Phi, psi and omega in degrees: 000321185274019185234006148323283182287353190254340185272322204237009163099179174296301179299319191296298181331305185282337146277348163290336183221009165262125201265347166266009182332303209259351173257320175288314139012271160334282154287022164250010161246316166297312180299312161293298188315337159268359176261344170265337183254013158292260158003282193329263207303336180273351170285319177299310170306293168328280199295324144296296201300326182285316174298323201271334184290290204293347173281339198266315135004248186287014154296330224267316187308074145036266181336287206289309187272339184300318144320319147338297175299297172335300171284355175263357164285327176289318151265029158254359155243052162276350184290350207244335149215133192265144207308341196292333181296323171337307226279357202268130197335319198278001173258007210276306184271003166301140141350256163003292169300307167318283190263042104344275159321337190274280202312300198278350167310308189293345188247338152344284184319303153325249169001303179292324181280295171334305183277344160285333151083063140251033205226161141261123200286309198295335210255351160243005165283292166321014212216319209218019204263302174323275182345320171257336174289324182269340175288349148283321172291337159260013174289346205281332174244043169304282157285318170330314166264032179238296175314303190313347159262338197222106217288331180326321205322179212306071147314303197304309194314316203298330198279325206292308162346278183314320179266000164269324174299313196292314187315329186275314174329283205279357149271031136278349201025056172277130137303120180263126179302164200295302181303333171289317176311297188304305191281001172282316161308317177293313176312286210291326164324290213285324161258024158283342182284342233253000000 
């Protein structure tokens, strides 16, 4: 045995002439593999239970509709002030600005547990996919002038934004025109860096 190991290595040796080599072999191999796709699913599982706790969450929340409300009296007088005004330091303690921040603070948080693939992106793109595409169009530039101090502010929204809008374009079987194409590469370059 020992002019085994010294001629023909260790692995070999031991599969030639140990008769469980190949079964335990096997069942070390079967075992990850069930253990990986055990893993798989139990990852899966998480991120629906985490979606449906953030849908039940912000359905649920006080807060969040009472901003709602708010915010929909602001577009419905944006022609007589514009959401944008909101965004400026000497408004930081108004109503109005609060709950602005709330809603896009939750779906930040949101966009980021998405991109983290602690959310399941698709079970809250079917759930809230309207819901974020018009709350950036009425947001935007709200943020656009939050970013110019602070370029970070709802990076996460923005990209999450960009990527249900194409998503929604292409179940629509919309063409997205050359200027959406272009600032969605551009957009998307600058906040995969962020």
């Amino acid at each position: 045995m020992d002019e085994c190991f010294r001629d023909m290595g260790y692995l070999i040796c031991i599969a030639r002439y140990h008769p469980t080599f190949y079964s335990t072999l096997g069942a070390a191999v079967l075992a990850a593999l069930f253990a990986y796709v055990s893993i798989k699913m139990n990852r899966k599982s998480a991120r629906e239970k985490n979606s449906v706790d953030f849908e039940h969450n912000y359905k649920n929340s006080d807060k969040v509709r009472d901003a709602w409300l708010v915010l929909m009296k602001i577009t419905q007088n944006r022609l007589q002030q514009p959401i944008v005004e909101f965004a400026k330091k000497e408004m930081y303690a108004t109503t109005e600005t609060q709950a602005i921040v709330t809603i896009l603070n939750e779906w930040e948080r949101a966009a980021n547990g998405i991109h983290h693939r602690v959310y399941d992106g698709n079970y809250l793109y079917k759930t809230y996919g309207t819901t974020v595409l018009d709350l950036y169009a009425y947001t935007y530039e709200f943020i656009k002038e939050r970013q110019k101090s602070k370029p970070r502010s709802y990076a996460n929204f923005c990209r999450l934004y960009l990527a249900w809008k194409v998503r929604r374009c292409k179940e629509e079987r919309k063409s997205l025109d050359k200027d959406f194409k272009r600032l969605h590469t551009a957009l998307y370059k600058l906040y995969k860096e962020i």
